């Protein structure tokens, strides 16, 4: 096993194909192929699934994780020694879409000042970002999972507070007077979801005793989801911090006053004595402290 | 083969798991499993890969496409006959992220008035949305591919014009005076990409003769990409229609005046006599006509 082979593995998984990996490392695709085969021979296991995009096998994930740690340690050692150009270190991170659309933005602004680091963000549902950490795909993740992945540490960040909101027209169409009380017809009012993994709205509906769940429009972008809610396509749970002037100007209304849901978030990051990881962690905490609610129970 | 089996196939692929499909159709997971097995027995082929998420096999894709057409035709026939409640029809669509962030938004506003239709958007790179059409995942797609997928028709929409932009600070840091001329150090200035499939910036650099491509920060959200450019994390190609006041207020500068790239877009949609597909197609054309540049060569 050598550094070149590990770098080839990293590039294949990060870029998705042998050709793109070759481009990234400025070698020929056959050189990439030889390095991966040599790596596989030395560990006695297939490490890359030749799918589109290529993914690491279970054995490959162990190596991938090691390869990222080695790459980061190598860069920082060269820096410490003043031994030539260390180049830029790659920090792959997993972030949920609503975080990237809101409180995580200041981290990008801070990173603009780090000329020694390249950020590679991956979007994933907060319930699943820790899988990317476990699989060696990323070094840090914003996650809803409080339990640390092996080899990682976990730190509370705070919670995203979601409010059930709808455009006034839509809400009026699905509100009835019953015995003098206004009742929302939850089983009929159209609903928005971010994607197949987004269960937030259905959980909300089940908690209110709604048995027949309405079909959901799917809008897989935080900003477009908010725009769809404002346009009256459906109601949805939207981060309070994202709503801006929508409530004040009357383009959105909160459907029920006691209906907010808090999604506590954690920062999970590899245990590794790396200055870049510590600097990133500090930036994540600064951003979350100013924009997230205190987590329930903290 | 029967309607129930096809509906089970649709739900498994759209929801990703047998459990979620059971939830969607309000039956037990074992009922879903039996229907899929019966379908597989009747066509003599495995139709669903039992992965997470579940995907259609090649044989399954043929059925999936048929199932979506049957579901839509059934709904519209029940409507035409006035025979009971037709329910809402599901229109799965593939859209590229930059379209959803810009000119596609009015389509969502129009759809808010269609109480008989549920939109399921999937985000995909415009070079790959036609694969989703081919695989039976979606009925319509915004795509960069002008050649119609079998069974589809294709219509020009116009082009997204991308401008190479950077924050003034970043640009100044990577501009040198050489023989009295200002020269941008393309091989050193950090660059932003949307994801591994986003080759727009590298194509731009290669066209300018840059051989050593800089490492790219990855920001997989159109809005966050723009925010990262404004924050000075890197330069990037940003849709003109998305920049708003960024140029006027000075938070972004166009790096080179003749550097824009036009990405022509097409609307590909199934050939099927469906009123919903025609209404959607008209909405897509209205939105693109007001917000996209005329496509080169049109």
PDB file of C-alpha atoms in Angstrom, chain B residues 19-282:
ATOM      1  CA  UNK B  19     -42.065   0.118   3.882  1.00  0.00           C
ATOM      2  CA  UNK B  20     -42.463   3.657   2.540  1.00  0.00           C
ATOM      3  CA  UNK B  21     -44.350   2.286  -0.469  1.00  0.00           C
ATOM      4  CA  UNK B  22     -46.708   0.459   1.917  1.00  0.00           C
ATOM      5  CA  UNK B  23     -47.265   3.733   3.806  1.00  0.00           C
ATOM      6  CA  UNK B  24     -47.991   5.569   0.579  1.00  0.00           C
ATOM      7  CA  UNK B  25     -50.532   2.996  -0.622  1.00  0.00           C
ATOM      8  CA  UNK B  26     -51.905   2.311   2.880  1.00  0.00           C
ATOM      9  CA  UNK B  27     -51.308  -1.431   2.721  1.00  0.00           C
ATOM     10  CA  UNK B  28     -48.874  -3.711   4.562  1.00  0.00           C
ATOM     11  CA  UNK B  29     -45.253  -4.121   3.433  1.00  0.00           C
ATOM     12  CA  UNK B  30     -45.938  -7.806   2.789  1.00  0.00           C
ATOM     13  CA  UNK B  31     -48.754  -6.863   0.387  1.00  0.00           C
ATOM     14  CA  UNK B  32     -46.255  -4.710  -1.525  1.00  0.00           C
ATOM     15  CA  UNK B  33     -43.757  -7.549  -1.548  1.00  0.00           C
ATOM     16  CA  UNK B  34     -46.367 -10.023  -2.883  1.00  0.00           C
ATOM     17  CA  UNK B  35     -47.422  -7.649  -5.665  1.00  0.00           C
ATOM     18  CA  UNK B  36     -43.854  -7.074  -6.791  1.00  0.00           C
ATOM     19  CA  UNK B  37     -43.154 -10.827  -6.750  1.00  0.00           C
ATOM     20  CA  UNK B  38     -46.330 -11.531  -8.732  1.00  0.00           C
ATOM     21  CA  UNK B  39     -45.325  -8.862 -11.249  1.00  0.00           C
ATOM     22  CA  UNK B  40     -41.868 -10.411 -11.544  1.00  0.00           C
ATOM     23  CA  UNK B  41     -43.378 -13.874 -12.029  1.00  0.00           C
ATOM     24  CA  UNK B  42     -45.702 -12.596 -14.766  1.00  0.00           C
ATOM     25  CA  UNK B  43     -42.947 -10.910 -16.787  1.00  0.00           C
ATOM     26  CA  UNK B  44     -40.278 -13.499 -15.990  1.00  0.00           C
ATOM     27  CA  UNK B  45     -37.750 -10.874 -14.857  1.00  0.00           C
ATOM     28  CA  UNK B  46     -36.576  -9.171 -11.694  1.00  0.00           C
ATOM     29  CA  UNK B  47     -38.043  -5.652 -11.855  1.00  0.00           C
ATOM     30  CA  UNK B  48     -36.766  -4.057  -8.620  1.00  0.00           C
ATOM     31  CA  UNK B  49     -33.218  -4.013  -7.287  1.00  0.00           C
ATOM     32  CA  UNK B  50     -33.572  -4.472  -3.495  1.00  0.00           C
ATOM     33  CA  UNK B  51     -31.031  -1.761  -2.713  1.00  0.00           C
ATOM     34  CA  UNK B  52     -31.427   1.327  -0.522  1.00  0.00           C
ATOM     35  CA  UNK B  53     -33.102   3.129  -2.197  1.00  0.00           C
ATOM     36  CA  UNK B  54     -34.792   0.501  -4.388  1.00  0.00           C
ATOM     37  CA  UNK B  55     -34.292   1.064  -8.103  1.00  0.00           C
ATOM     38  CA  UNK B  56     -35.882  -0.380 -11.221  1.00  0.00           C
ATOM     39  CA  UNK B  57     -33.933  -2.949 -13.243  1.00  0.00           C
ATOM     40  CA  UNK B  58     -33.781  -2.549 -17.007  1.00  0.00           C
ATOM     41  CA  UNK B  59     -36.919  -4.674 -17.318  1.00  0.00           C
ATOM     42  CA  UNK B  60     -38.448  -2.712 -14.442  1.00  0.00           C
ATOM     43  CA  UNK B  61     -37.829   0.597 -16.235  1.00  0.00           C
ATOM     44  CA  UNK B  62     -40.010  -0.533 -19.139  1.00  0.00           C
ATOM     45  CA  UNK B  63     -42.820  -1.390 -16.724  1.00  0.00           C
ATOM     46  CA  UNK B  64     -42.273   1.763 -14.677  1.00  0.00           C
ATOM     47  CA  UNK B  65     -42.754   3.917 -17.708  1.00  0.00           C
ATOM     48  CA  UNK B  66     -45.866   1.969 -18.704  1.00  0.00           C
ATOM     49  CA  UNK B  67     -47.167   2.174 -15.132  1.00  0.00           C
ATOM     50  CA  UNK B  68     -46.857   5.970 -15.070  1.00  0.00           C
ATOM     51  CA  UNK B  69     -48.618   6.301 -18.403  1.00  0.00           C
ATOM     52  CA  UNK B  70     -51.409   3.935 -17.318  1.00  0.00           C
ATOM     53  CA  UNK B  71     -51.875   5.828 -14.023  1.00  0.00           C
ATOM     54  CA  UNK B  72     -52.174   9.148 -15.832  1.00  0.00           C
ATOM     55  CA  UNK B  73     -54.505   7.805 -18.531  1.00  0.00           C
ATOM     56  CA  UNK B  74     -56.667   6.107 -15.894  1.00  0.00           C
ATOM     57  CA  UNK B  75     -57.041   9.323 -13.878  1.00  0.00           C
ATOM     58  CA  UNK B  76     -57.940  11.360 -16.941  1.00  0.00           C
ATOM     59  CA  UNK B  77     -60.398   8.704 -18.210  1.00  0.00           C
ATOM     60  CA  UNK B  78     -62.226   8.662 -14.847  1.00  0.00           C
ATOM     61  CA  UNK B  79     -62.403  12.476 -15.045  1.00  0.00           C
ATOM     62  CA  UNK B  80     -63.766  12.403 -18.596  1.00  0.00           C
ATOM     63  CA  UNK B  81     -66.407   9.847 -17.600  1.00  0.00           C
ATOM     64  CA  UNK B  82     -67.331  11.726 -14.426  1.00  0.00           C
ATOM     65  CA  UNK B  83     -67.053   8.293 -12.789  1.00  0.00           C
ATOM     66  CA  UNK B  84     -66.216   8.954  -9.144  1.00  0.00           C
ATOM     67  CA  UNK B  85     -63.200  10.746  -7.669  1.00  0.00           C
ATOM     68  CA  UNK B  86     -60.230  10.541 -10.036  1.00  0.00           C
ATOM     69  CA  UNK B  87     -57.866  11.623  -7.271  1.00  0.00           C
ATOM     70  CA  UNK B  88     -54.720  13.596  -7.992  1.00  0.00           C
ATOM     71  CA  UNK B  89     -52.317  12.583 -10.747  1.00  0.00           C
ATOM     72  CA  UNK B  90     -48.609  12.411 -10.011  1.00  0.00           C
ATOM     73  CA  UNK B  91     -46.237  14.193 -12.418  1.00  0.00           C
ATOM     74  CA  UNK B  92     -42.598  13.328 -11.702  1.00  0.00           C
ATOM     75  CA  UNK B  93     -40.242  15.801 -13.376  1.00  0.00           C
ATOM     76  CA  UNK B  94     -36.488  16.246 -13.634  1.00  0.00           C
ATOM     77  CA  UNK B  95     -35.115  19.779 -13.445  1.00  0.00           C
ATOM     78  CA  UNK B  96     -31.560  21.067 -13.167  1.00  0.00           C
ATOM     79  CA  UNK B  97     -30.745  23.031 -10.025  1.00  0.00           C
ATOM     80  CA  UNK B  98     -30.015  26.343 -11.755  1.00  0.00           C
ATOM     81  CA  UNK B  99     -33.374  26.212 -13.533  1.00  0.00           C
ATOM     82  CA  UNK B 100     -35.238  25.485 -10.307  1.00  0.00           C
ATOM     83  CA  UNK B 101     -33.417  28.404  -8.679  1.00  0.00           C
ATOM     84  CA  UNK B 102     -34.371  30.822 -11.467  1.00  0.00           C
ATOM     85  CA  UNK B 103     -36.742  30.635 -14.449  1.00  0.00           C
ATOM     86  CA  UNK B 104     -38.650  27.487 -13.384  1.00  0.00           C
ATOM     87  CA  UNK B 105     -40.160  29.173 -10.296  1.00  0.00           C
ATOM     88  CA  UNK B 106     -43.246  30.571 -12.124  1.00  0.00           C
ATOM     89  CA  UNK B 107     -44.143  26.965 -13.051  1.00  0.00           C
ATOM     90  CA  UNK B 108     -44.532  26.247  -9.326  1.00  0.00           C
ATOM     91  CA  UNK B 109     -46.764  29.310  -9.001  1.00  0.00           C
ATOM     92  CA  UNK B 110     -48.968  28.121 -11.859  1.00  0.00           C
ATOM     93  CA  UNK B 111     -49.084  24.601 -10.423  1.00  0.00           C
ATOM     94  CA  UNK B 112     -50.445  26.029  -7.159  1.00  0.00           C
ATOM     95  CA  UNK B 113     -53.699  26.520  -9.084  1.00  0.00           C
ATOM     96  CA  UNK B 114     -53.845  22.895 -10.327  1.00  0.00           C
ATOM     97  CA  UNK B 115     -55.707  21.059  -7.642  1.00  0.00           C
ATOM     98  CA  UNK B 116     -55.739  17.830  -9.636  1.00  0.00           C
ATOM     99  CA  UNK B 117     -51.967  17.340  -9.909  1.00  0.00           C
ATOM    100  CA  UNK B 118     -49.052  16.568  -7.601  1.00  0.00           C
ATOM    101  CA  UNK B 119     -45.566  17.598  -8.760  1.00  0.00           C
ATOM    102  CA  UNK B 120     -42.579  15.442  -7.824  1.00  0.00           C
ATOM    103  CA  UNK B 121     -39.398  17.250  -8.799  1.00  0.00           C
ATOM    104  CA  UNK B 122     -36.021  15.550  -8.968  1.00  0.00           C
ATOM    105  CA  UNK B 123     -32.839  17.582  -9.246  1.00  0.00           C
ATOM    106  CA  UNK B 124     -30.286  16.368 -11.764  1.00  0.00           C
ATOM    107  CA  UNK B 125     -27.542  17.896 -13.868  1.00  0.00           C
ATOM    108  CA  UNK B 126     -28.986  19.089 -17.204  1.00  0.00           C
ATOM    109  CA  UNK B 127     -26.630  16.686 -19.006  1.00  0.00           C
ATOM    110  CA  UNK B 128     -28.200  13.749 -17.161  1.00  0.00           C
ATOM    111  CA  UNK B 129     -31.912  14.598 -16.749  1.00  0.00           C
ATOM    112  CA  UNK B 130     -32.690  12.717 -19.968  1.00  0.00           C
ATOM    113  CA  UNK B 131     -31.420   9.505 -18.325  1.00  0.00           C
ATOM    114  CA  UNK B 132     -34.263   9.825 -15.820  1.00  0.00           C
ATOM    115  CA  UNK B 133     -36.688  10.154 -18.716  1.00  0.00           C
ATOM    116  CA  UNK B 134     -35.195   7.093 -20.391  1.00  0.00           C
ATOM    117  CA  UNK B 135     -35.403   5.099 -17.162  1.00  0.00           C
ATOM    118  CA  UNK B 136     -39.092   5.823 -16.698  1.00  0.00           C
ATOM    119  CA  UNK B 137     -38.441   7.857 -13.527  1.00  0.00           C
ATOM    120  CA  UNK B 138     -39.997  11.069 -14.813  1.00  0.00           C
ATOM    121  CA  UNK B 139     -42.566  12.124 -17.430  1.00  0.00           C
ATOM    122  CA  UNK B 140     -40.819  15.371 -18.378  1.00  0.00           C
ATOM    123  CA  UNK B 141     -37.360  16.875 -18.077  1.00  0.00           C
ATOM    124  CA  UNK B 142     -35.506  20.139 -18.519  1.00  0.00           C
ATOM    125  CA  UNK B 143     -32.418  18.919 -20.337  1.00  0.00           C
ATOM    126  CA  UNK B 144     -29.368  19.990 -22.322  1.00  0.00           C
ATOM    127  CA  UNK B 145     -29.947  17.019 -24.671  1.00  0.00           C
ATOM    128  CA  UNK B 146     -31.624  18.099 -27.921  1.00  0.00           C
ATOM    129  CA  UNK B 147     -32.155  14.534 -29.207  1.00  0.00           C
ATOM    130  CA  UNK B 148     -35.499  13.142 -28.128  1.00  0.00           C
ATOM    131  CA  UNK B 149     -35.526  10.038 -25.931  1.00  0.00           C
ATOM    132  CA  UNK B 150     -37.646   7.286 -27.581  1.00  0.00           C
ATOM    133  CA  UNK B 151     -41.331   8.010 -26.979  1.00  0.00           C
ATOM    134  CA  UNK B 152     -40.676  11.647 -26.086  1.00  0.00           C
ATOM    135  CA  UNK B 153     -40.909  14.910 -27.952  1.00  0.00           C
ATOM    136  CA  UNK B 154     -38.381  17.686 -27.512  1.00  0.00           C
ATOM    137  CA  UNK B 155     -38.878  21.459 -27.655  1.00  0.00           C
ATOM    138  CA  UNK B 156     -36.359  24.318 -27.448  1.00  0.00           C
ATOM    139  CA  UNK B 157     -36.676  26.530 -24.386  1.00  0.00           C
ATOM    140  CA  UNK B 158     -33.804  29.016 -24.678  1.00  0.00           C
ATOM    141  CA  UNK B 159     -30.460  29.215 -22.944  1.00  0.00           C
ATOM    142  CA  UNK B 160     -29.167  29.980 -19.482  1.00  0.00           C
ATOM    143  CA  UNK B 161     -26.404  32.546 -19.900  1.00  0.00           C
ATOM    144  CA  UNK B 162     -23.600  32.005 -17.380  1.00  0.00           C
ATOM    145  CA  UNK B 163     -21.169  34.802 -16.551  1.00  0.00           C
ATOM    146  CA  UNK B 164     -17.772  34.197 -14.916  1.00  0.00           C
ATOM    147  CA  UNK B 165     -17.997  36.202 -11.703  1.00  0.00           C
ATOM    148  CA  UNK B 166     -15.898  36.754  -8.609  1.00  0.00           C
ATOM    149  CA  UNK B 167     -15.940  38.953  -5.532  1.00  0.00           C
ATOM    150  CA  UNK B 168     -13.774  42.075  -6.086  1.00  0.00           C
ATOM    151  CA  UNK B 169     -11.310  41.138  -3.289  1.00  0.00           C
ATOM    152  CA  UNK B 170     -10.697  37.684  -4.680  1.00  0.00           C
ATOM    153  CA  UNK B 171     -10.273  38.980  -8.199  1.00  0.00           C
ATOM    154  CA  UNK B 172      -7.777  41.585  -7.098  1.00  0.00           C
ATOM    155  CA  UNK B 173      -5.754  38.965  -5.240  1.00  0.00           C
ATOM    156  CA  UNK B 174      -5.381  36.898  -8.413  1.00  0.00           C
ATOM    157  CA  UNK B 175      -4.864  39.649 -10.991  1.00  0.00           C
ATOM    158  CA  UNK B 176      -1.345  40.652 -12.022  1.00  0.00           C
ATOM    159  CA  UNK B 177      -0.085  43.415 -14.248  1.00  0.00           C
ATOM    160  CA  UNK B 178       1.991  41.968 -17.088  1.00  0.00           C
ATOM    161  CA  UNK B 179       3.325  44.340 -19.724  1.00  0.00           C
ATOM    162  CA  UNK B 180       0.744  46.947 -18.728  1.00  0.00           C
ATOM    163  CA  UNK B 181      -2.135  44.454 -19.128  1.00  0.00           C
ATOM    164  CA  UNK B 182      -4.202  43.006 -16.325  1.00  0.00           C
ATOM    165  CA  UNK B 183      -3.915  39.210 -16.386  1.00  0.00           C
ATOM    166  CA  UNK B 184      -6.096  36.859 -14.348  1.00  0.00           C
ATOM    167  CA  UNK B 185      -4.206  33.947 -12.796  1.00  0.00           C
ATOM    168  CA  UNK B 186      -6.752  31.298 -13.733  1.00  0.00           C
ATOM    169  CA  UNK B 187      -4.592  28.392 -12.660  1.00  0.00           C
ATOM    170  CA  UNK B 188      -4.321  29.741  -9.114  1.00  0.00           C
ATOM    171  CA  UNK B 189      -7.611  31.541  -8.421  1.00  0.00           C
ATOM    172  CA  UNK B 190      -9.892  29.195  -6.412  1.00  0.00           C
ATOM    173  CA  UNK B 191     -12.937  27.993  -8.307  1.00  0.00           C
ATOM    174  CA  UNK B 192     -16.410  26.810  -7.259  1.00  0.00           C
ATOM    175  CA  UNK B 193     -18.228  23.798  -8.656  1.00  0.00           C
ATOM    176  CA  UNK B 194     -21.737  22.579  -7.952  1.00  0.00           C
ATOM    177  CA  UNK B 195     -20.825  18.883  -7.806  1.00  0.00           C
ATOM    178  CA  UNK B 196     -18.663  16.209  -9.425  1.00  0.00           C
ATOM    179  CA  UNK B 197     -20.779  16.341 -12.625  1.00  0.00           C
ATOM    180  CA  UNK B 198     -20.406  20.133 -12.985  1.00  0.00           C
ATOM    181  CA  UNK B 199     -17.779  20.547 -15.687  1.00  0.00           C
ATOM    182  CA  UNK B 200     -18.745  24.096 -16.725  1.00  0.00           C
ATOM    183  CA  UNK B 201     -15.842  25.866 -15.034  1.00  0.00           C
ATOM    184  CA  UNK B 202     -13.224  23.365 -16.212  1.00  0.00           C
ATOM    185  CA  UNK B 203     -14.482  23.630 -19.801  1.00  0.00           C
ATOM    186  CA  UNK B 204     -14.196  27.401 -19.508  1.00  0.00           C
ATOM    187  CA  UNK B 205     -10.628  27.125 -18.190  1.00  0.00           C
ATOM    188  CA  UNK B 206      -9.545  24.614 -20.851  1.00  0.00           C
ATOM    189  CA  UNK B 207     -10.996  26.859 -23.561  1.00  0.00           C
ATOM    190  CA  UNK B 208      -8.719  29.629 -22.249  1.00  0.00           C
ATOM    191  CA  UNK B 209      -5.710  27.332 -22.457  1.00  0.00           C
ATOM    192  CA  UNK B 210      -5.352  26.763 -18.721  1.00  0.00           C
ATOM    193  CA  UNK B 211      -3.580  23.427 -18.309  1.00  0.00           C
ATOM    194  CA  UNK B 212      -3.200  23.183 -14.558  1.00  0.00           C
ATOM    195  CA  UNK B 213      -6.760  23.304 -13.255  1.00  0.00           C
ATOM    196  CA  UNK B 214      -7.117  24.633  -9.696  1.00  0.00           C
ATOM    197  CA  UNK B 215      -8.815  22.483  -7.035  1.00  0.00           C
ATOM    198  CA  UNK B 216     -12.505  23.335  -6.769  1.00  0.00           C
ATOM    199  CA  UNK B 217     -14.629  24.055  -3.706  1.00  0.00           C
ATOM    200  CA  UNK B 218     -17.865  22.098  -4.026  1.00  0.00           C
ATOM    201  CA  UNK B 219     -21.131  23.861  -3.109  1.00  0.00           C
ATOM    202  CA  UNK B 220     -24.101  21.700  -4.137  1.00  0.00           C
ATOM    203  CA  UNK B 221     -26.886  24.308  -4.015  1.00  0.00           C
ATOM    204  CA  UNK B 222     -27.475  27.065  -6.574  1.00  0.00           C
ATOM    205  CA  UNK B 223     -28.248  29.669  -3.946  1.00  0.00           C
ATOM    206  CA  UNK B 224     -25.313  28.702  -1.701  1.00  0.00           C
ATOM    207  CA  UNK B 225     -23.046  28.676  -4.779  1.00  0.00           C
ATOM    208  CA  UNK B 226     -23.991  32.299  -5.469  1.00  0.00           C
ATOM    209  CA  UNK B 227     -23.508  33.146  -1.782  1.00  0.00           C
ATOM    210  CA  UNK B 228     -20.059  31.498  -1.834  1.00  0.00           C
ATOM    211  CA  UNK B 229     -19.075  33.523  -4.909  1.00  0.00           C
ATOM    212  CA  UNK B 230     -20.217  36.734  -3.203  1.00  0.00           C
ATOM    213  CA  UNK B 231     -18.279  35.763  -0.071  1.00  0.00           C
ATOM    214  CA  UNK B 232     -15.080  35.364  -2.100  1.00  0.00           C
ATOM    215  CA  UNK B 233     -14.623  31.603  -1.613  1.00  0.00           C
ATOM    216  CA  UNK B 234     -13.974  31.231  -5.331  1.00  0.00           C
ATOM    217  CA  UNK B 235     -14.970  32.413  -8.788  1.00  0.00           C
ATOM    218  CA  UNK B 236     -17.712  30.599 -10.672  1.00  0.00           C
ATOM    219  CA  UNK B 237     -20.055  30.638 -13.628  1.00  0.00           C
ATOM    220  CA  UNK B 238     -23.375  32.007 -12.378  1.00  0.00           C
ATOM    221  CA  UNK B 239     -26.633  32.383 -14.344  1.00  0.00           C
ATOM    222  CA  UNK B 240     -27.095  36.012 -15.375  1.00  0.00           C
ATOM    223  CA  UNK B 241     -30.774  35.775 -14.389  1.00  0.00           C
ATOM    224  CA  UNK B 242     -29.752  34.777 -10.835  1.00  0.00           C
ATOM    225  CA  UNK B 243     -27.312  37.598 -10.109  1.00  0.00           C
ATOM    226  CA  UNK B 244     -29.898  40.249  -9.302  1.00  0.00           C
ATOM    227  CA  UNK B 245     -28.231  43.310  -7.799  1.00  0.00           C
ATOM    228  CA  UNK B 246     -24.864  41.626  -7.163  1.00  0.00           C
ATOM    229  CA  UNK B 247     -23.143  43.425 -10.070  1.00  0.00           C
ATOM    230  CA  UNK B 248     -24.751  46.825  -9.502  1.00  0.00           C
ATOM    231  CA  UNK B 249     -23.991  46.828  -5.778  1.00  0.00           C
ATOM    232  CA  UNK B 250     -20.429  45.640  -6.415  1.00  0.00           C
ATOM    233  CA  UNK B 251     -20.479  42.345  -4.501  1.00  0.00           C
ATOM    234  CA  UNK B 252     -19.597  40.509  -7.733  1.00  0.00           C
ATOM    235  CA  UNK B 253     -17.598  41.475 -10.811  1.00  0.00           C
ATOM    236  CA  UNK B 254     -17.591  39.878 -14.247  1.00  0.00           C
ATOM    237  CA  UNK B 255     -14.065  38.480 -14.568  1.00  0.00           C
ATOM    238  CA  UNK B 256     -13.744  38.718 -18.359  1.00  0.00           C
ATOM    239  CA  UNK B 257     -16.161  40.594 -20.579  1.00  0.00           C
ATOM    240  CA  UNK B 258     -16.321  38.034 -23.391  1.00  0.00           C
ATOM    241  CA  UNK B 259     -16.431  34.984 -21.146  1.00  0.00           C
ATOM    242  CA  UNK B 260     -20.126  34.138 -20.967  1.00  0.00           C
ATOM    243  CA  UNK B 261     -21.264  30.632 -21.785  1.00  0.00           C
ATOM    244  CA  UNK B 262     -24.755  29.802 -23.029  1.00  0.00           C
ATOM    245  CA  UNK B 263     -26.249  26.458 -22.033  1.00  0.00           C
ATOM    246  CA  UNK B 264     -29.222  25.754 -24.328  1.00  0.00           C
ATOM    247  CA  UNK B 265     -32.075  23.942 -22.606  1.00  0.00           C
ATOM    248  CA  UNK B 266     -34.817  21.751 -24.002  1.00  0.00           C
ATOM    249  CA  UNK B 267     -38.090  20.446 -22.648  1.00  0.00           C
ATOM    250  CA  UNK B 268     -38.472  16.742 -23.242  1.00  0.00           C
ATOM    251  CA  UNK B 269     -41.798  15.169 -22.388  1.00  0.00           C
ATOM    252  CA  UNK B 270     -43.634  11.933 -23.099  1.00  0.00           C
ATOM    253  CA  UNK B 271     -45.786  11.761 -26.188  1.00  0.00           C
ATOM    254  CA  UNK B 272     -49.108  11.008 -24.514  1.00  0.00           C
ATOM    255  CA  UNK B 273     -52.501  12.575 -25.060  1.00  0.00           C
ATOM    256  CA  UNK B 274     -52.707  13.953 -21.531  1.00  0.00           C
ATOM    257  CA  UNK B 275     -54.297  17.292 -20.669  1.00  0.00           C
ATOM    258  CA  UNK B 276     -52.040  17.606 -17.621  1.00  0.00           C
ATOM    259  CA  UNK B 277     -48.887  17.170 -19.680  1.00  0.00           C
ATOM    260  CA  UNK B 278     -50.060  19.803 -22.176  1.00  0.00           C
ATOM    261  CA  UNK B 279     -50.933  22.257 -19.415  1.00  0.00           C
ATOM    262  CA  UNK B 280     -47.547  21.709 -17.785  1.00  0.00           C
ATOM    263  CA  UNK B 281     -45.756  22.112 -21.118  1.00  0.00           C
ATOM    264  CA  UNK B 282     -47.524  25.434 -21.724  1.00  0.00           C
TER     265      UNK B 282
END
